Amino acid sequence: MNKSNLIEKPRGAVSQTRLREVGSLAVMIPCLNEELTIGTVVRDFRVALPSARIVVCDNASTDKTAEVAEAAGAEVIYEDMPGKGNAIRRLFSDIEADIYLMVDGDATYEASLAPVLVDHLLKRRLDMVCAKRVATGQAAYRKGHVLGNRMFSGIVARVFGRRFEDILTGYRVFSRRFVKSFPILSEGFEIETELTIHALELNMPVAEISSTYIERPEGSDSKLNTFSDGLKITKLIVKLIKDERPMTFFGGLFILFAAMSVVLAIPVVLTFFETGLVPRLPTAVLSSACMLLSFLFLACGFILDSVTRGRRERKRISYLSIAGPATIKVDADGGTRH
C-alpha cells in the first residue's frame, strides 16, 4: 500500500471558511427503500455541510423514502431504472457543482467526517477522496463483505496499482472534472469498483481517509447480496481488465494455451523420437490448435493494447479539458486565500 494515500482521520475542526469559498458543493444520496434512515442522513449532512446542496435520488423505492427526504430538507430526483449505478448516473448527469460528495442513505457513514474529506480534496487539489471503512462491530461490516472487499481490492491493486485499501466504499468526494469525465457503464453496486478503476486508469491524484463504519439501525436491511453482487463485481473487474489492460488479459490467455499445448505435445514428441510414428493424432491436433490459439490471443493483445492507449489518451484529454479543484492557500494564521 502506498502509505502516502492513506491518511488516518485528522483531528480538530476543519475551516468552514474554506468550504464556503470554493464554490458550490453537492451531496448526492442514492436511495432504495431507506425510509427509516434517509431523514437522519439528510439532517446530519446539513449540519456537517451547511452550505451544501443535498440531493436524494429515489431509485424506484416502494416506501416513503422520497417524502421523508423532502421533509428533512433535501431535493429529490427520481430514477426508475433499478440499480445504484443507474442512480449515480442520473445524479452525475443532472447535478452541477464544483465539488461532489457521494454517500449512501443507510446512515452507516459518519457525516461529521464530510468537511474533512472535502477540505483534504481542496488542500491537496485531488480528484477523489475515499472514506476507508473501519467497522465499529461485526454486525456493521459482515465477514463475507470484508473478505470479498479484501479480495477485490487485492486484484485491482495488482492490475491497476495499489492506491486504495477499500475499493467498495460508498462514501467519496469528487472534483467536478472527475464527475464530468466519467462515463458510467455500471448499473448496480459494482459502480464503486468502476469509480476506483477510472481514477487509477487515468492516474488521477487521489487519497483515502479512515472512517468509522456504523451499524445499521434496527429495522433497516442491507440491499447487498454477498454472492450475486460479488459475482457482478467479479465480472466487471474481468471486463475492465480486458478493456483497459488487454496485454495482461490476452497475455495470460497466451501463456495458458501455450502451456497446454506444450504439455499435450511432450508425449507425442517423445513417442515420435522413439518410434518415428505419431499414434496419438487427436492429441497432436489438439496441441497444434492450442498453440495457434495462444498466438492469436497474443496478437489480439498487441492490437488492442494500441487501441486502448488511444482511448486512454482521449479520456485523459477530456478529463484535462475540465477545470480542476480550486487552488487554496493556507496563511500562517490559518486563514485561506485563492
Short mmCIF file of C-alpha atoms in Angstrom, two decimals:
data_model
loop_
_atom_site.label_atom_id
_atom_site.label_comp_id
_atom_site.label_asym_id
_atom_site.label_seq_id
_atom_site.Cartn_x
_atom_site.Cartn_y
_atom_site.Cartn_z
CA MET A 1 0.00 0.00 0.00
CA ASN A 2 1.22 3.47 -0.89
CA LYS A 3 1.04 4.92 2.60
CA SER A 4 1.02 8.49 1.27
CA ASN A 5 -2.54 7.93 0.01
CA LEU A 6 -3.96 6.55 3.25
CA ILE A 7 -4.48 9.18 5.93
CA GLU A 8 -5.73 8.44 9.40
CA LYS A 9 -8.73 10.50 10.44
CA PRO A 10 -7.49 14.09 11.04
CA ARG A 11 -8.13 15.64 14.40
CA GLY A 12 -9.65 19.03 15.08
CA ALA A 13 -12.16 21.20 13.28
CA VAL A 14 -11.96 21.95 9.58
CA SER A 15 -12.29 25.52 8.37
CA GLN A 16 -15.84 26.17 7.14
CA THR A 17 -14.48 29.36 5.55
CA ARG A 18 -12.51 27.29 3.08
CA LEU A 19 -15.60 25.24 2.22
CA ARG A 20 -17.65 28.40 1.59
CA GLU A 21 -15.03 29.94 -0.68
CA VAL A 22 -14.66 27.06 -3.15
CA GLY A 23 -18.00 27.44 -4.88
CA SER A 24 -20.91 25.01 -4.98
CA LEU A 25 -20.91 21.72 -3.13
CA ALA A 26 -23.43 18.94 -3.76
CA VAL A 27 -24.19 15.98 -1.51
CA MET A 28 -25.61 13.13 -3.61
CA ILE A 29 -27.51 10.31 -1.89
CA PRO A 30 -28.76 7.36 -3.99
CA CYS A 31 -31.56 5.57 -2.13
CA LEU A 32 -33.69 2.46 -2.38
CA ASN A 33 -36.24 1.95 0.40
CA GLU A 34 -34.37 3.89 3.09
CA GLU A 35 -37.43 5.44 4.77
CA LEU A 36 -36.06 4.69 8.25
CA THR A 37 -32.67 6.33 7.77
CA ILE A 38 -32.75 8.93 5.00
CA GLY A 39 -34.14 11.69 7.22
CA THR A 40 -31.26 11.25 9.67
CA VAL A 41 -28.70 11.22 6.85
CA VAL A 42 -30.04 14.43 5.29
CA ARG A 43 -30.17 16.26 8.62
CA ASP A 44 -26.67 15.10 9.65
CA PHE A 45 -25.11 16.24 6.38
CA ARG A 46 -26.98 19.55 6.59
CA VAL A 47 -25.26 20.13 9.94
CA ALA A 48 -21.86 18.95 8.67
CA LEU A 49 -22.02 20.96 5.42
CA PRO A 50 -24.47 23.85 5.93
CA SER A 51 -23.86 25.43 2.52
CA ALA A 52 -24.19 22.20 0.52
CA ARG A 53 -26.97 21.32 -1.87
CA ILE A 54 -28.35 17.95 -0.76
CA VAL A 55 -29.94 15.82 -3.48
CA VAL A 56 -31.54 12.42 -2.95
CA CYS A 57 -32.08 10.10 -5.93
CA ASP A 58 -35.05 7.85 -5.21
CA ASN A 59 -34.19 4.67 -7.10
CA ALA A 60 -37.65 3.11 -7.55
CA SER A 61 -38.39 2.94 -3.83
CA THR A 62 -41.64 1.36 -2.70
CA ASP A 63 -41.73 3.07 0.69
CA LYS A 64 -41.80 6.75 1.75
CA THR A 65 -38.10 7.46 1.11
CA ALA A 66 -38.83 10.44 -1.14
CA GLU A 67 -41.37 12.02 1.23
CA VAL A 68 -39.10 11.67 4.26
CA ALA A 69 -36.12 13.11 2.33
CA GLU A 70 -38.15 16.13 1.21
CA ALA A 71 -39.46 16.69 4.72
CA ALA A 72 -35.86 16.68 6.00
CA GLY A 73 -34.92 19.41 3.50
CA ALA A 74 -33.40 17.53 0.56
CA GLU A 75 -34.13 17.90 -3.12
CA VAL A 76 -35.44 14.66 -4.62
CA ILE A 77 -34.98 13.39 -8.14
CA TYR A 78 -36.26 10.05 -9.44
CA GLU A 79 -34.62 7.23 -11.36
CA ASP A 80 -36.97 4.39 -12.26
CA MET A 81 -34.28 2.06 -13.62
CA PRO A 82 -33.25 -0.05 -10.60
CA GLY A 83 -29.59 -0.23 -9.60
CA LYS A 84 -27.21 2.04 -7.72
CA GLY A 85 -25.17 2.64 -10.88
CA ASN A 86 -28.24 3.99 -12.65
CA ALA A 87 -28.99 6.30 -9.71
CA ILE A 88 -25.41 7.63 -9.66
CA ARG A 89 -25.50 8.14 -13.44
CA ARG A 90 -28.62 10.27 -13.04
CA LEU A 91 -27.05 12.30 -10.23
CA PHE A 92 -23.79 12.85 -12.11
CA SER A 93 -25.74 13.92 -15.21
CA ASP A 94 -28.25 16.26 -13.59
CA ILE A 95 -26.31 17.92 -10.76
CA GLU A 96 -23.99 20.86 -11.45
CA ALA A 97 -21.44 21.68 -8.75
CA ASP A 98 -17.74 22.31 -8.15
CA ILE A 99 -17.36 19.57 -5.53
CA TYR A 100 -19.47 16.41 -5.26
CA LEU A 101 -19.93 14.17 -2.22
CA MET A 102 -21.49 10.73 -2.68
CA VAL A 103 -22.85 8.80 0.30
CA ASP A 104 -25.34 6.00 0.90
CA GLY A 105 -28.66 6.73 2.56
CA ASP A 106 -28.44 3.97 5.17
CA ALA A 107 -26.84 6.02 7.98
CA THR A 108 -23.74 3.81 8.15
CA TYR A 109 -21.25 6.59 7.33
CA GLU A 110 -20.28 9.37 9.74
CA ALA A 111 -21.49 12.71 8.40
CA SER A 112 -19.10 14.60 10.70
CA LEU A 113 -16.19 13.42 8.50
CA ALA A 114 -17.60 15.15 5.41
CA PRO A 115 -15.84 18.52 5.96
CA VAL A 116 -12.56 16.66 6.47
CA LEU A 117 -12.94 14.80 3.17
CA VAL A 118 -13.84 17.96 1.25
CA ASP A 119 -11.13 20.01 2.92
CA HIS A 120 -8.50 17.39 2.13
CA LEU A 121 -9.55 17.27 -1.52
CA LEU A 122 -9.24 21.04 -1.78
CA LYS A 123 -5.97 21.47 0.11
CA ARG A 124 -4.26 18.71 -1.89
CA ARG A 125 -6.08 19.56 -5.16
CA LEU A 126 -7.22 15.96 -5.55
CA ASP A 127 -9.87 14.44 -7.80
CA MET A 128 -11.22 11.83 -5.41
CA VAL A 129 -11.02 11.20 -1.66
CA CYS A 130 -12.45 7.91 -0.37
CA ALA A 131 -13.53 7.05 3.15
CA LYS A 132 -11.95 3.72 4.07
CA ARG A 133 -14.42 1.85 6.29
CA VAL A 134 -13.35 0.84 9.80
CA ALA A 135 -16.19 -1.13 11.40
CA THR A 136 -17.38 -0.47 14.95
CA GLY A 137 -18.64 -4.05 15.30
CA GLN A 138 -19.09 -7.31 13.40
CA ALA A 139 -22.72 -6.52 12.64
CA ALA A 140 -21.72 -3.29 10.88
CA TYR A 141 -19.41 -4.99 8.39
CA ARG A 142 -20.22 -8.64 7.72
CA LYS A 143 -17.35 -11.13 7.41
CA GLY A 144 -18.36 -12.10 3.88
CA HIS A 145 -18.24 -8.47 2.79
CA VAL A 146 -14.87 -7.92 4.49
CA LEU A 147 -13.36 -10.97 2.77
CA GLY A 148 -14.81 -10.02 -0.61
CA ASN A 149 -13.60 -6.43 -0.28
CA ARG A 150 -10.07 -7.58 0.53
CA MET A 151 -10.06 -9.98 -2.39
CA PHE A 152 -11.36 -7.45 -4.92
CA SER A 153 -9.10 -4.70 -3.58
CA GLY A 154 -6.13 -7.05 -3.94
CA ILE A 155 -6.99 -7.92 -7.55
CA VAL A 156 -7.45 -4.26 -8.51
CA ALA A 157 -4.22 -3.31 -6.72
CA ARG A 158 -2.23 -5.97 -8.57
CA VAL A 159 -3.57 -5.00 -12.00
CA PHE A 160 -4.20 -1.24 -11.79
CA GLY A 161 -1.99 -0.07 -8.92
CA ARG A 162 -2.00 -0.26 -5.13
CA ARG A 163 -3.51 3.06 -4.03
CA PHE A 164 -6.66 2.01 -2.14
CA GLU A 165 -7.39 -0.45 0.66
CA ASP A 166 -11.20 -0.20 0.33
CA ILE A 167 -12.35 -0.02 -3.29
CA LEU A 168 -16.03 -0.64 -2.45
CA THR A 169 -16.71 2.25 -0.09
CA GLY A 170 -19.82 4.27 -0.89
CA TYR A 171 -18.55 7.45 0.80
CA ARG A 172 -16.47 9.59 -1.57
CA VAL A 173 -15.76 13.17 -2.56
CA PHE A 174 -15.06 14.10 -6.19
CA SER A 175 -13.87 17.09 -8.15
CA ARG A 176 -16.03 18.37 -10.98
CA ARG A 177 -13.58 17.16 -13.60
CA PHE A 178 -13.81 13.60 -12.24
CA VAL A 179 -17.61 13.56 -12.35
CA LYS A 180 -17.98 15.14 -15.78
CA SER A 181 -15.30 12.99 -17.41
CA PHE A 182 -16.57 9.68 -16.03
CA PRO A 183 -18.59 7.54 -18.48
CA ILE A 184 -20.66 5.39 -16.12
CA LEU A 185 -21.38 1.95 -17.56
CA SER A 186 -22.32 0.02 -14.42
CA GLU A 187 -25.93 -0.41 -13.35
CA GLY A 188 -25.67 -1.81 -9.83
CA PHE A 189 -23.45 -1.99 -6.76
CA GLU A 190 -20.36 -2.58 -8.92
CA ILE A 191 -20.33 1.20 -9.55
CA GLU A 192 -17.79 1.74 -6.73
CA THR A 193 -15.31 -0.58 -8.46
CA GLU A 194 -15.75 1.31 -11.73
CA LEU A 195 -15.22 4.66 -9.98
CA THR A 196 -11.98 3.39 -8.43
CA ILE A 197 -10.58 1.91 -11.65
CA HIS A 198 -11.43 5.10 -13.59
CA ALA A 199 -9.25 7.09 -11.18
CA LEU A 200 -6.43 4.54 -11.32
CA GLU A 201 -6.55 4.22 -15.09
CA LEU A 202 -6.03 7.96 -15.60
CA ASN A 203 -3.52 8.28 -12.74
CA MET A 204 -5.66 10.88 -11.00
CA PRO A 205 -4.48 12.42 -7.71
CA VAL A 206 -6.47 10.58 -5.04
CA ALA A 207 -6.38 9.81 -1.32
CA GLU A 208 -8.05 7.60 1.27
CA ILE A 209 -9.05 8.62 4.81
CA SER A 210 -10.12 6.21 7.56
CA SER A 211 -13.78 6.48 8.57
CA THR A 212 -15.94 4.79 11.18
CA TYR A 213 -18.45 2.37 9.62
CA ILE A 214 -21.60 2.41 11.73
CA GLU A 215 -24.04 -0.45 12.25
CA ARG A 216 -27.38 -0.04 10.52
CA PRO A 217 -30.23 0.99 12.81
CA GLU A 218 -32.70 -1.71 13.84
CA GLY A 219 -35.27 -2.39 11.14
CA SER A 220 -33.06 -1.21 8.29
CA ASP A 221 -31.93 -4.00 5.98
CA SER A 222 -28.93 -4.06 3.65
CA LYS A 223 -29.64 -4.26 -0.09
CA LEU A 224 -26.34 -6.06 -0.73
CA ASN A 225 -26.23 -9.75 -1.58
CA THR A 226 -22.80 -11.18 -0.86
CA PHE A 227 -22.79 -13.73 -3.69
CA SER A 228 -24.82 -12.14 -6.50
CA ASP A 229 -23.26 -8.69 -6.07
CA GLY A 230 -19.84 -10.30 -5.65
CA LEU A 231 -20.34 -12.09 -8.96
CA LYS A 232 -21.31 -8.82 -10.65
CA ILE A 233 -18.18 -7.12 -9.28
CA THR A 234 -16.04 -10.05 -10.45
CA LYS A 235 -17.50 -9.83 -13.96
CA LEU A 236 -16.90 -6.07 -14.04
CA ILE A 237 -13.27 -6.43 -12.92
CA VAL A 238 -12.62 -9.08 -15.60
CA LYS A 239 -14.28 -6.87 -18.23
CA LEU A 240 -12.27 -3.81 -17.20
CA ILE A 241 -9.03 -5.80 -17.22
CA LYS A 242 -9.87 -6.93 -20.77
CA ASP A 243 -10.78 -3.40 -21.87
CA GLU A 244 -8.11 -1.41 -20.02
CA ARG A 245 -5.24 -3.93 -19.70
CA PRO A 246 -5.61 -6.08 -22.84
CA MET A 247 -1.98 -7.24 -22.79
CA THR A 248 -2.47 -8.54 -19.25
CA PHE A 249 -5.72 -10.29 -20.17
CA PHE A 250 -4.75 -11.76 -23.54
CA GLY A 251 -1.15 -12.31 -22.44
CA GLY A 252 -2.47 -14.52 -19.64
CA LEU A 253 -4.55 -16.50 -22.17
CA PHE A 254 -1.47 -16.80 -24.40
CA ILE A 255 0.57 -18.30 -21.56
CA LEU A 256 -2.28 -20.65 -20.55
CA PHE A 257 -2.89 -22.07 -24.02
CA ALA A 258 0.80 -22.21 -24.90
CA ALA A 259 1.45 -24.19 -21.71
CA MET A 260 -1.44 -26.55 -22.51
CA SER A 261 -0.02 -27.08 -26.00
CA VAL A 262 3.44 -27.91 -24.68
CA VAL A 263 2.07 -30.34 -22.07
CA LEU A 264 -0.01 -32.12 -24.69
CA ALA A 265 2.88 -32.20 -27.16
CA ILE A 266 5.52 -33.73 -24.86
CA PRO A 267 4.30 -37.39 -25.01
CA VAL A 268 3.60 -37.08 -28.74
CA VAL A 269 7.11 -35.79 -29.48
CA LEU A 270 8.78 -38.38 -27.23
CA THR A 271 6.86 -41.20 -28.98
CA PHE A 272 7.83 -39.80 -32.37
CA PHE A 273 11.54 -39.76 -31.49
CA GLU A 274 11.33 -43.33 -30.18
CA THR A 275 9.28 -44.92 -32.98
CA GLY A 276 9.14 -42.39 -35.82
CA LEU A 277 5.34 -42.57 -35.62
CA VAL A 278 2.57 -40.27 -34.35
CA PRO A 279 -0.01 -42.69 -32.94
CA ARG A 280 -1.82 -40.03 -30.92
CA LEU A 281 -3.07 -37.94 -33.83
CA PRO A 282 -6.02 -36.27 -31.95
CA THR A 283 -3.63 -35.17 -29.19
CA ALA A 284 -1.21 -33.78 -31.78
CA VAL A 285 -4.03 -31.86 -33.49
CA LEU A 286 -5.29 -30.50 -30.15
CA SER A 287 -1.76 -29.42 -29.20
CA SER A 288 -1.33 -27.61 -32.52
CA ALA A 289 -4.74 -25.92 -32.15
CA CYS A 290 -3.87 -24.71 -28.63
CA MET A 291 -0.59 -23.22 -29.86
CA LEU A 292 -2.34 -21.46 -32.75
CA LEU A 293 -4.95 -20.07 -30.36
CA SER A 294 -2.23 -18.88 -27.98
CA PHE A 295 -0.60 -16.80 -30.71
CA LEU A 296 -3.98 -15.45 -31.81
CA PHE A 297 -4.54 -14.27 -28.24
CA LEU A 298 -1.08 -12.68 -28.24
CA ALA A 299 -1.83 -10.84 -31.50
CA CYS A 300 -5.16 -9.62 -30.06
CA GLY A 301 -3.31 -8.35 -27.01
CA PHE A 302 -0.84 -6.32 -29.08
CA ILE A 303 -3.55 -4.84 -31.32
CA LEU A 304 -5.98 -3.98 -28.52
CA ASP A 305 -3.18 -2.53 -26.41
CA SER A 306 -2.60 0.07 -29.13
CA VAL A 307 -6.34 0.77 -29.36
CA THR A 308 -6.60 1.09 -25.57
CA ARG A 309 -3.70 3.53 -25.48
CA GLY A 310 -5.52 5.79 -27.94
CA ARG A 311 -8.74 5.56 -25.88
CA ARG A 312 -6.84 6.38 -22.72
CA GLU A 313 -5.27 9.43 -24.35
CA ARG A 314 -8.69 10.70 -25.45
CA LYS A 315 -10.12 10.12 -21.96
CA ARG A 316 -7.17 11.98 -20.45
CA ILE A 317 -7.66 14.93 -22.80
CA SER A 318 -11.39 15.04 -21.94
CA TYR A 319 -10.52 14.93 -18.23
CA LEU A 320 -7.97 17.75 -18.56
CA SER A 321 -10.40 19.94 -20.51
CA ILE A 322 -12.39 20.50 -17.30
CA ALA A 323 -11.08 22.81 -14.58
CA GLY A 324 -9.69 21.08 -11.51
CA PRO A 325 -10.31 21.86 -7.83
CA ALA A 326 -9.84 25.46 -6.75
CA THR A 327 -6.39 26.46 -5.56
CA ILE A 328 -6.43 27.02 -1.81
CA LYS A 329 -3.51 28.56 0.05
CA VAL A 330 -3.32 28.44 3.81
CA ASP A 331 -1.91 31.53 5.50
CA ALA A 332 0.32 31.40 8.55
CA ASP A 333 -2.60 32.41 10.75
CA GLY A 334 -4.73 29.56 9.47
CA GLY A 335 -6.80 31.69 7.09
CA THR A 336 -7.33 30.90 3.43
CA ARG A 337 -6.97 32.78 0.20
CA HIS A 338 -7.25 31.93 -3.51
#
